[in-house]
Short mmCIF file of C-alpha atoms in Angstrom, two decimals:
data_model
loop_
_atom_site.label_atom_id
_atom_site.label_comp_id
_atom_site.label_asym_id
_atom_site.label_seq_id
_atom_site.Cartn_x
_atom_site.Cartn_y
_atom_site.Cartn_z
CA UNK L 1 -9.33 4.63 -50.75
CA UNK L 2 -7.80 4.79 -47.29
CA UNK L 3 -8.11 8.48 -45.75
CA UNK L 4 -7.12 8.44 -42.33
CA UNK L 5 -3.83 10.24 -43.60
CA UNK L 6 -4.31 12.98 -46.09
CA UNK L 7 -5.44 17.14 -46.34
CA UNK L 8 -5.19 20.86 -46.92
CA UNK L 9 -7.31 24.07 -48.19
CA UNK L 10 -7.59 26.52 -50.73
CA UNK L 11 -8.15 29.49 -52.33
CA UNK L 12 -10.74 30.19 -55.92
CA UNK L 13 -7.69 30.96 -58.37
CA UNK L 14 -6.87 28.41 -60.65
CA UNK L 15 -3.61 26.49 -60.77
CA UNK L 16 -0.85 25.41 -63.34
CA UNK L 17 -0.46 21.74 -62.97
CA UNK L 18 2.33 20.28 -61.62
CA UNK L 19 3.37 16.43 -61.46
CA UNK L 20 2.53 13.86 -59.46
CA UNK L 21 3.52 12.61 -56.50
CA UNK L 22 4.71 9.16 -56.01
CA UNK L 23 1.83 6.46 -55.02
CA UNK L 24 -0.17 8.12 -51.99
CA UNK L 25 0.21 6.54 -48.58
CA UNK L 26 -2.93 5.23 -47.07
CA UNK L 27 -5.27 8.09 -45.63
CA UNK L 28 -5.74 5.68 -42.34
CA UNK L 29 -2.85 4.20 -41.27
CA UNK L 30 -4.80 1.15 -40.75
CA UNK L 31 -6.15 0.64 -43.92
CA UNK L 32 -3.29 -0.98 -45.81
CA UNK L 33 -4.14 -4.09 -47.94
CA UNK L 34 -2.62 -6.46 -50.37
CA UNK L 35 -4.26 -7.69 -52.92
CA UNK L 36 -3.07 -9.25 -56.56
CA UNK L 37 -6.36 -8.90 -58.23
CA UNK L 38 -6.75 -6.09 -60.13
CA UNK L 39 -8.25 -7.49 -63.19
CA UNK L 40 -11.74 -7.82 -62.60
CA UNK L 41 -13.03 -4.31 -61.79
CA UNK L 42 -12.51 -2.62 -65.04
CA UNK L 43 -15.72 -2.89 -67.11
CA UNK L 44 -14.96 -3.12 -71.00
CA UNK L 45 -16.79 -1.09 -73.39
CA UNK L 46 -19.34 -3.83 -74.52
CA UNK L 47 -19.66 -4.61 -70.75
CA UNK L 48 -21.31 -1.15 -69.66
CA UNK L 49 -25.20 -0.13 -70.88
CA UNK L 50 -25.33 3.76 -70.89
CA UNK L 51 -28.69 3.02 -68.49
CA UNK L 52 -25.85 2.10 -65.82
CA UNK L 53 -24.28 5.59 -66.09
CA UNK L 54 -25.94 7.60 -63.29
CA UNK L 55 -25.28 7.19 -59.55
CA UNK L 56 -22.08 5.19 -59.25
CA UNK L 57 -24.00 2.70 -61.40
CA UNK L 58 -26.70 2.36 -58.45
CA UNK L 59 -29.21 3.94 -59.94
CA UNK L 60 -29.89 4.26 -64.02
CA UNK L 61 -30.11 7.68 -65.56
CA UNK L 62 -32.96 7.84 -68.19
CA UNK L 63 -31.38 10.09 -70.71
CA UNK L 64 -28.91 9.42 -73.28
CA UNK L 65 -25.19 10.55 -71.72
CA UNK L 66 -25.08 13.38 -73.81
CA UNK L 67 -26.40 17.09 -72.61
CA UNK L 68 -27.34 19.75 -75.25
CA UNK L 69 -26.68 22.99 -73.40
CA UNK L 70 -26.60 26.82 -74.44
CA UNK L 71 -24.53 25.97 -77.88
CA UNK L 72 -22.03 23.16 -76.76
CA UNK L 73 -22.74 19.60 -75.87
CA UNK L 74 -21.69 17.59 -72.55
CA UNK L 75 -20.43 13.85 -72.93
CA UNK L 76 -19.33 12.46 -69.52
CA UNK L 77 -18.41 8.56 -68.31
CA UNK L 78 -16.80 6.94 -65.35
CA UNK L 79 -14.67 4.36 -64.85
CA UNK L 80 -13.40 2.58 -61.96
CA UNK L 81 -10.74 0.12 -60.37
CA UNK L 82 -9.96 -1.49 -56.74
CA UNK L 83 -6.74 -1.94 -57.56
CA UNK L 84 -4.97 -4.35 -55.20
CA UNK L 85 -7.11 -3.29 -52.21
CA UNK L 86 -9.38 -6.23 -51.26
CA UNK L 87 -12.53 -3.57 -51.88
CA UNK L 88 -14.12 -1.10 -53.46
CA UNK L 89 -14.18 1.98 -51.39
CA UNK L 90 -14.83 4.87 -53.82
CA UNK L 91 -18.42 5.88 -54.86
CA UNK L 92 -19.55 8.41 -58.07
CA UNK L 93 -22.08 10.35 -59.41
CA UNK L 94 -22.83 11.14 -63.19
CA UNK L 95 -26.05 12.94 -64.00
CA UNK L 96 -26.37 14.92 -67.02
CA UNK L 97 -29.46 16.11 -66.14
CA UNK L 98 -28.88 16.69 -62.58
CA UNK L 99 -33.02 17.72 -61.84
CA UNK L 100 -33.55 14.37 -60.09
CA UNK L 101 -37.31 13.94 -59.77
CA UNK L 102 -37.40 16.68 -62.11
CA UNK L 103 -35.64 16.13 -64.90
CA UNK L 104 -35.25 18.71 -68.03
CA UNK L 105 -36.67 21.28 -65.87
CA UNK L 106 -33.12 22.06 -64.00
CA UNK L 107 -30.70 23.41 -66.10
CA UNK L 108 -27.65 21.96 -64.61
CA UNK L 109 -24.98 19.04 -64.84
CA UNK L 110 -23.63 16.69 -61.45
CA UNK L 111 -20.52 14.73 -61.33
CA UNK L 112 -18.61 13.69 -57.94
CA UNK L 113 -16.39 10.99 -56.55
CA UNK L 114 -16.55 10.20 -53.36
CA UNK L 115 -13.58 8.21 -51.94
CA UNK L 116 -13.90 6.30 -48.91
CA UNK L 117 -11.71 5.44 -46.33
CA UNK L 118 -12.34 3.07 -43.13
CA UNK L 119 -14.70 1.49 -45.65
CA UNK L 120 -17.26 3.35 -48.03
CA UNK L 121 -20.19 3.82 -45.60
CA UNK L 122 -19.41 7.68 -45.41
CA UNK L 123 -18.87 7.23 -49.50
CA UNK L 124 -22.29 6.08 -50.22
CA UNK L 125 -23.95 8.42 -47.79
CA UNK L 126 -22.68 11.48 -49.33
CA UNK L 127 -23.43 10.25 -53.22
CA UNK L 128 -27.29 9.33 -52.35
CA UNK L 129 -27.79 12.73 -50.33
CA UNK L 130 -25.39 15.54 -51.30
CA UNK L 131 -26.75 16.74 -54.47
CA UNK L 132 -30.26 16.77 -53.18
CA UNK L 133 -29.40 18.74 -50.17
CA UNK L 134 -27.37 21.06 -52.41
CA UNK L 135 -30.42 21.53 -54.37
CA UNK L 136 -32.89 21.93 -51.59
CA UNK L 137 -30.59 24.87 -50.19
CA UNK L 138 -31.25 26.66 -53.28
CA UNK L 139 -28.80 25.77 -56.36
CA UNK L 140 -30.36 28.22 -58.67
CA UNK L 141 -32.64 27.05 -61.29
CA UNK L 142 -32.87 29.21 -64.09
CA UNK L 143 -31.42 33.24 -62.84
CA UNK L 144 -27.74 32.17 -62.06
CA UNK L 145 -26.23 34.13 -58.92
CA UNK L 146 -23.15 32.48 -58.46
CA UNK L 147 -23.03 33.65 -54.41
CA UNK L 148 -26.56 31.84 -54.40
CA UNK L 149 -25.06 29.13 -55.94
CA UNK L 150 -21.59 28.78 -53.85
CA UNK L 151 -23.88 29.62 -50.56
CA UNK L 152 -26.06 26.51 -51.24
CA UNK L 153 -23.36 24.05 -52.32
CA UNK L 154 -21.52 25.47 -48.71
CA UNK L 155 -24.88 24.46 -46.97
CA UNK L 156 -25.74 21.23 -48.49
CA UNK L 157 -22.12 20.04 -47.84
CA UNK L 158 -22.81 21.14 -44.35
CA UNK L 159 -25.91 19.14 -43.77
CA UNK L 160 -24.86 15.72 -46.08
CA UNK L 161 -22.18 15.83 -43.18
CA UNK L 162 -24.28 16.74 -40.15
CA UNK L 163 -26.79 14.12 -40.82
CA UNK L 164 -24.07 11.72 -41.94
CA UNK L 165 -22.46 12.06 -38.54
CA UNK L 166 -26.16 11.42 -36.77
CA UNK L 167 -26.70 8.63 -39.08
CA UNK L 168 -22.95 6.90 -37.77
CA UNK L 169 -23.46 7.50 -34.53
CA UNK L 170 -26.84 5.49 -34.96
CA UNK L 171 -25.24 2.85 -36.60
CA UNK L 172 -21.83 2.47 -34.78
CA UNK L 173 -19.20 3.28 -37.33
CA UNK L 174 -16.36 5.59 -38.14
CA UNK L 175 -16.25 6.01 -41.94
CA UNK L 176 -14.87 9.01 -43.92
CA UNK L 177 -15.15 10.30 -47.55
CA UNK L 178 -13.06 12.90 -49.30
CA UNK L 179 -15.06 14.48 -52.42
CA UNK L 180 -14.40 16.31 -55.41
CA UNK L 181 -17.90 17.92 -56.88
CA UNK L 182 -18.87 19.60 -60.18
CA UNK L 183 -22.21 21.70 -61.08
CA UNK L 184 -22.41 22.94 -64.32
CA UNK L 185 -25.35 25.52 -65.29
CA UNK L 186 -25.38 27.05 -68.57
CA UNK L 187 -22.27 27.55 -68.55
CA UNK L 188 -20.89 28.49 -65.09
CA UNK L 189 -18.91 25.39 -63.83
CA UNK L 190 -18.73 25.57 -60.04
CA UNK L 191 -16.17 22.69 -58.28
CA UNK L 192 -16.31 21.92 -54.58
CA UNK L 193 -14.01 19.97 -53.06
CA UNK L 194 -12.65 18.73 -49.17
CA UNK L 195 -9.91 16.05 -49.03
CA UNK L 196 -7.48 15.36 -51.81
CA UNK L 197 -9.46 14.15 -54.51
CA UNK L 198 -8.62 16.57 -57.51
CA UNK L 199 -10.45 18.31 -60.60
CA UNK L 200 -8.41 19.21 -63.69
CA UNK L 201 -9.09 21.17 -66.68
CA UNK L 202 -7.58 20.56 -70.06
CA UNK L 203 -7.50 24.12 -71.29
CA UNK L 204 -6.21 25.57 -74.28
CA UNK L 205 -4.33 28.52 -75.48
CA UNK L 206 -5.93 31.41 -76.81
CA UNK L 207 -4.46 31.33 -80.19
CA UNK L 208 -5.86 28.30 -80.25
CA UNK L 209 -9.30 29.30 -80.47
CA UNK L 210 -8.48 31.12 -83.39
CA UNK L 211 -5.96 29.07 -85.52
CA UNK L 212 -6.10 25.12 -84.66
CA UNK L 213 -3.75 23.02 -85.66
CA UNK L 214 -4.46 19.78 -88.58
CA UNK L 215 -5.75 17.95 -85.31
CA UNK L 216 -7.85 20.18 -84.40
CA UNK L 217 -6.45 22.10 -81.33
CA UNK L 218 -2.79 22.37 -79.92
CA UNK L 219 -1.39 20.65 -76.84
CA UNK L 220 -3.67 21.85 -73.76
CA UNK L 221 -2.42 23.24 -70.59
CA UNK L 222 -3.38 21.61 -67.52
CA UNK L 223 -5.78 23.54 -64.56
CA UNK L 224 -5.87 22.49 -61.20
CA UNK L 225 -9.42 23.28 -59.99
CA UNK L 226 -8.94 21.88 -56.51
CA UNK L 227 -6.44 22.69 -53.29
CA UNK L 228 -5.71 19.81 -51.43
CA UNK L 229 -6.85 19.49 -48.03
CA UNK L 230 -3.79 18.06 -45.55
CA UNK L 231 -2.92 18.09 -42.30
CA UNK L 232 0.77 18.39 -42.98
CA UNK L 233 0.26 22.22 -44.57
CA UNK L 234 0.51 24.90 -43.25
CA UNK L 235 -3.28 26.65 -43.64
CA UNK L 236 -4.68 23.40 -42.50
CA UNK L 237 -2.47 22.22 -39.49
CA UNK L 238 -3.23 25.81 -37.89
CA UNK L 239 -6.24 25.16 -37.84
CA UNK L 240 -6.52 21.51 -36.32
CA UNK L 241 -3.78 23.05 -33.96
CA UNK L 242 -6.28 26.06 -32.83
CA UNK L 243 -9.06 22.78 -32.60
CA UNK L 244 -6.85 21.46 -30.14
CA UNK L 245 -5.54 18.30 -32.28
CA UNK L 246 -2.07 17.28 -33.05
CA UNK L 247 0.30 16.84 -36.72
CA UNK L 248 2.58 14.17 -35.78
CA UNK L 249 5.70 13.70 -37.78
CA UNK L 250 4.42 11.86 -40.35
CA UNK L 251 1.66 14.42 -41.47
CA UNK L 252 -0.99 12.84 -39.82
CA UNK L 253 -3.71 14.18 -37.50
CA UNK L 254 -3.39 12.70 -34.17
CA UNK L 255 -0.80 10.40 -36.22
CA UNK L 256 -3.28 8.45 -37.85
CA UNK L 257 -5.60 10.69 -40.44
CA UNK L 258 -3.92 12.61 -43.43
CA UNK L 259 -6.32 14.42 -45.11
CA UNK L 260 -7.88 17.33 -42.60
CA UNK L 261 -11.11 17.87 -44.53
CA UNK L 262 -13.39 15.27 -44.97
CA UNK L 263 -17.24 13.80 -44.74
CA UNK L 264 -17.57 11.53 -41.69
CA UNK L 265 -14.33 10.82 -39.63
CA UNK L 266 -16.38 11.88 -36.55
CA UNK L 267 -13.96 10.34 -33.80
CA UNK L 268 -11.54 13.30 -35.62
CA UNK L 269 -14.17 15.95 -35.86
CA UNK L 270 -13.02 17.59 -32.41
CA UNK L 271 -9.87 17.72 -33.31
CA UNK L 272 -9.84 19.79 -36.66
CA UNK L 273 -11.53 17.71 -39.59
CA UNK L 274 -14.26 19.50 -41.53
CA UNK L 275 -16.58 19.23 -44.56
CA UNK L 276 -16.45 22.56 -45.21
CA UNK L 277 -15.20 22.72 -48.72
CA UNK L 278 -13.19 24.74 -51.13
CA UNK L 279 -15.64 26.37 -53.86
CA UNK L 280 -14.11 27.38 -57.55
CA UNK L 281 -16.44 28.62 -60.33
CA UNK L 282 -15.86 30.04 -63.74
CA UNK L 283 -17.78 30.71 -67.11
CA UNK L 284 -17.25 28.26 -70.24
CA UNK L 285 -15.58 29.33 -73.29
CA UNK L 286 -14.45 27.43 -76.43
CA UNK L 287 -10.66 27.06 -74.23
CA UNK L 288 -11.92 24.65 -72.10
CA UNK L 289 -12.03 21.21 -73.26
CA UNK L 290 -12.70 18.92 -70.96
CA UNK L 291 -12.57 18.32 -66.98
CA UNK L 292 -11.49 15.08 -65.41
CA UNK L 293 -12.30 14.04 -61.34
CA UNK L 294 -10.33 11.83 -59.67
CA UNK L 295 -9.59 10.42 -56.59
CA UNK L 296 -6.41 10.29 -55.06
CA UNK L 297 -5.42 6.44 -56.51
CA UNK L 298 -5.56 8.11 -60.14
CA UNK L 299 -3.70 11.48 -59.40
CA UNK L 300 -0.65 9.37 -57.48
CA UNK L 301 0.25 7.80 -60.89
CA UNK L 302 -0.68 10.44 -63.25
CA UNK L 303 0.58 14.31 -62.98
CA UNK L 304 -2.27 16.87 -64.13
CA UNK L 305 -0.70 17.46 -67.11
CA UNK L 306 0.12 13.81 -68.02
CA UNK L 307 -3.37 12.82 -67.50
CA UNK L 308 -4.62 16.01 -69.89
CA UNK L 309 -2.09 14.47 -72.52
CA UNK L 310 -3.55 11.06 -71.69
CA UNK L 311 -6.65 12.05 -72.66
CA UNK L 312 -6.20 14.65 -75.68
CA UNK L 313 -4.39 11.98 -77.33
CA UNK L 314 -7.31 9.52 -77.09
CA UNK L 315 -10.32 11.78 -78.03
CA UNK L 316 -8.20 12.90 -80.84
CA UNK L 317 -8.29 9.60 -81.88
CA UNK L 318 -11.95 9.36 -81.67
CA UNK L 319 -12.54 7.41 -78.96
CA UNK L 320 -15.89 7.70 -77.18
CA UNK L 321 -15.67 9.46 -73.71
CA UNK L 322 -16.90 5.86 -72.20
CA UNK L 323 -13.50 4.52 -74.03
CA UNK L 324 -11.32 6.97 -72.82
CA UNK L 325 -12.22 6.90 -69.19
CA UNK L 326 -11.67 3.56 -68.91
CA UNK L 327 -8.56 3.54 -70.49
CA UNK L 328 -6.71 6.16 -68.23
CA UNK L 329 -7.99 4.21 -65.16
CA UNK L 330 -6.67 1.06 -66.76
CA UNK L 331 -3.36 2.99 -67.84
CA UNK L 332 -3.66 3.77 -63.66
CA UNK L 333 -3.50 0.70 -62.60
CA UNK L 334 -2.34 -2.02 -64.89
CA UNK L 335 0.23 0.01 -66.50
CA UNK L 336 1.47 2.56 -63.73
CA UNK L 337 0.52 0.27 -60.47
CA UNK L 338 -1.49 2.53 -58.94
CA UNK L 339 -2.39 -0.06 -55.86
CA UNK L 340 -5.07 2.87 -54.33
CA UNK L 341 -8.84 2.41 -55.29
CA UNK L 342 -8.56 4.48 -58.50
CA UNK L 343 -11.56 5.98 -59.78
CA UNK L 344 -11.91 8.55 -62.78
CA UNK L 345 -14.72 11.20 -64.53
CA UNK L 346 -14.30 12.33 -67.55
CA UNK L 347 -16.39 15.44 -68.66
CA UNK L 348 -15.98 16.32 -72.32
CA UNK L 349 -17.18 20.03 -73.99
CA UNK L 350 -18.25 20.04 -77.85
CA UNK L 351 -18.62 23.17 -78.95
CA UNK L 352 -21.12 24.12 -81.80
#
């Protein structure tokens, strides 16, 4: 997707969903494209081998894309789109088991988007090194202290983008990434995000829990997980303004970058822009249902609460996760002409 024109912060309290807005602008103002070909980048069900879910589809996770965790089960997919940009910008992660060269021995889920803008060199930088880096600062492994946890995810954000910055220097470019992250161990979910991709949670009531309905559960309220990171708010253009950079009157930093947090963007990082990210974290129950990531593309056609009805509908139906993900970035893009790169995680709880 094109950042050089979105951002803002936040605080750890969840938030009631509220609609959409209408198709985002372009995060760079030079990153517009046209394009008519949006047909080819949705993979069909019989297209995708569950050996290609793992890094963005780079590299194959070994395990089955189911976790067995602490009495409830995690099913998670991806699905993804250009749109009617001429590429793919956007980059994911899926790993159920999230122990890399150690796998089984971590206790602890990874999903992230990473949505590019000025191309997807920043994109792919962050998904091959941020989860490692959050690991080696000291995710905890089996004793959960959330601060420990928050601290390290803080730290390895802070390094992907320190040695991302080296790394463009070295090679001459300019790229940026928003991200929206989520660790889940045991049952703590923690999300981490900079930019303006989101993370919703399809939640339901407490009655709920105790008397479903003949479907199985009542219509679920949509969370907001995330704060968006712009230049245009308040929080955020203080800040860029104490940094000694400019909002123009179009929301943009120095009139050409919209989001104010963001991997990369180094020609901006004098000037305000940051990776330092939001951090939310809170304890599974049997309320929460599932959690869907998405990058901006997806959450410019589809309100929070839209997409949570989107996708309740569909797993009532009994649709595989794999299914379902790929229909609501279809439904994105085909159907609601989302003309963004539009990428999409869905993270599914079964309880026992």
């Amino acid at each position: 997707m094109s950042e050089i024109d979105d951002s803002v912060t936040g605080n750890e309290s969840q938030r009631e969903a509220t609609d959409a807005e209408p198709n985002p602008k372009h995060k760079r103002d030079s990153d517009s494209e046209t394009s008519t070909s949006v047909e080819k980048k949705l993979k069909t069900d019989d297209d995708r081998k569950p050996e290609e879910v793992g890094f963005g589809g780079i590299g194959p996770q070994k395990d089955k894309p189911v976790l067995k965790e602490m009495g409830f089960e995690i099913e998670a997919d991806a699905a993804e789109d250009k749109g009617s940009r001429h590429t793919m910008e956007d980059a994911w992660v899926v790993l159920l088991d999230a122990g890399l060269d150690t796998p089984g021995k971590l206790r602890c889920a990874h999903f992230a988007i990473y949505d590019g803008h000025g191309g997807r060199l920043a994109a792919d930088y962050a998904q091959k090194h941020l989860h490692a880096n959050v690991l080696s600062a000291g995710l905890p492994r089996e004793l959960l202290d959330k601060k420990v946890a928050k601290r390290a995810i803080l730290d390895g954000f802070r390094k992907t983008d320190e040695s991302l910055l080296q790394e463009s220097v070295a090679g001459g470019w300019q790229d940026g990434a928003t991200a929206v992250c989520v660790w889940i161990s045991g049952k703590t979910v923690f999300v981490a995000n900079v930019g303006d991709a989101k993370a919703v949670v399809g939640r339901s009531s407490t009655s709920d829990v105790v008397q479903k309905d003949s479907d199985g559960v009542g219509p679920l309220k949509a969370i907001v997980l995330t704060r968006e990171h712009k230049a245009i708010y308040p929080q955020e253009r203080a800040r860029i303004q104490k940094a000694g950079g400019t909002v123009s009157s179009n929301g943009r930093l120095q009139g050409r970058l919209e989001v104010s947090r963001a991997f990369g963007d180094r020609q901006f990082k004098k000037v305000g822009v940051t990776a330092t990210p939001d951090i939310h974290s809170f304890d599974l129950t049997e309320r929460e249902h599932f959690i869907i990531l998405g990058c901006d593309g997806l959450w410019g056609v589809f309100g929070p609460s839209d997409a949570v009805d989107f996708v309740q509908k569909l797993l009532k139906e009994g649709l595989p996760v794999s299914t379902v993900s790929r229909r609501l970035v279809k439904e994105a893009v085909r159907e609601r002409h989302c003309k963004d790169n539009c990428t999409a995680i869905l993270i599914v709880f079964r309880y026992k």
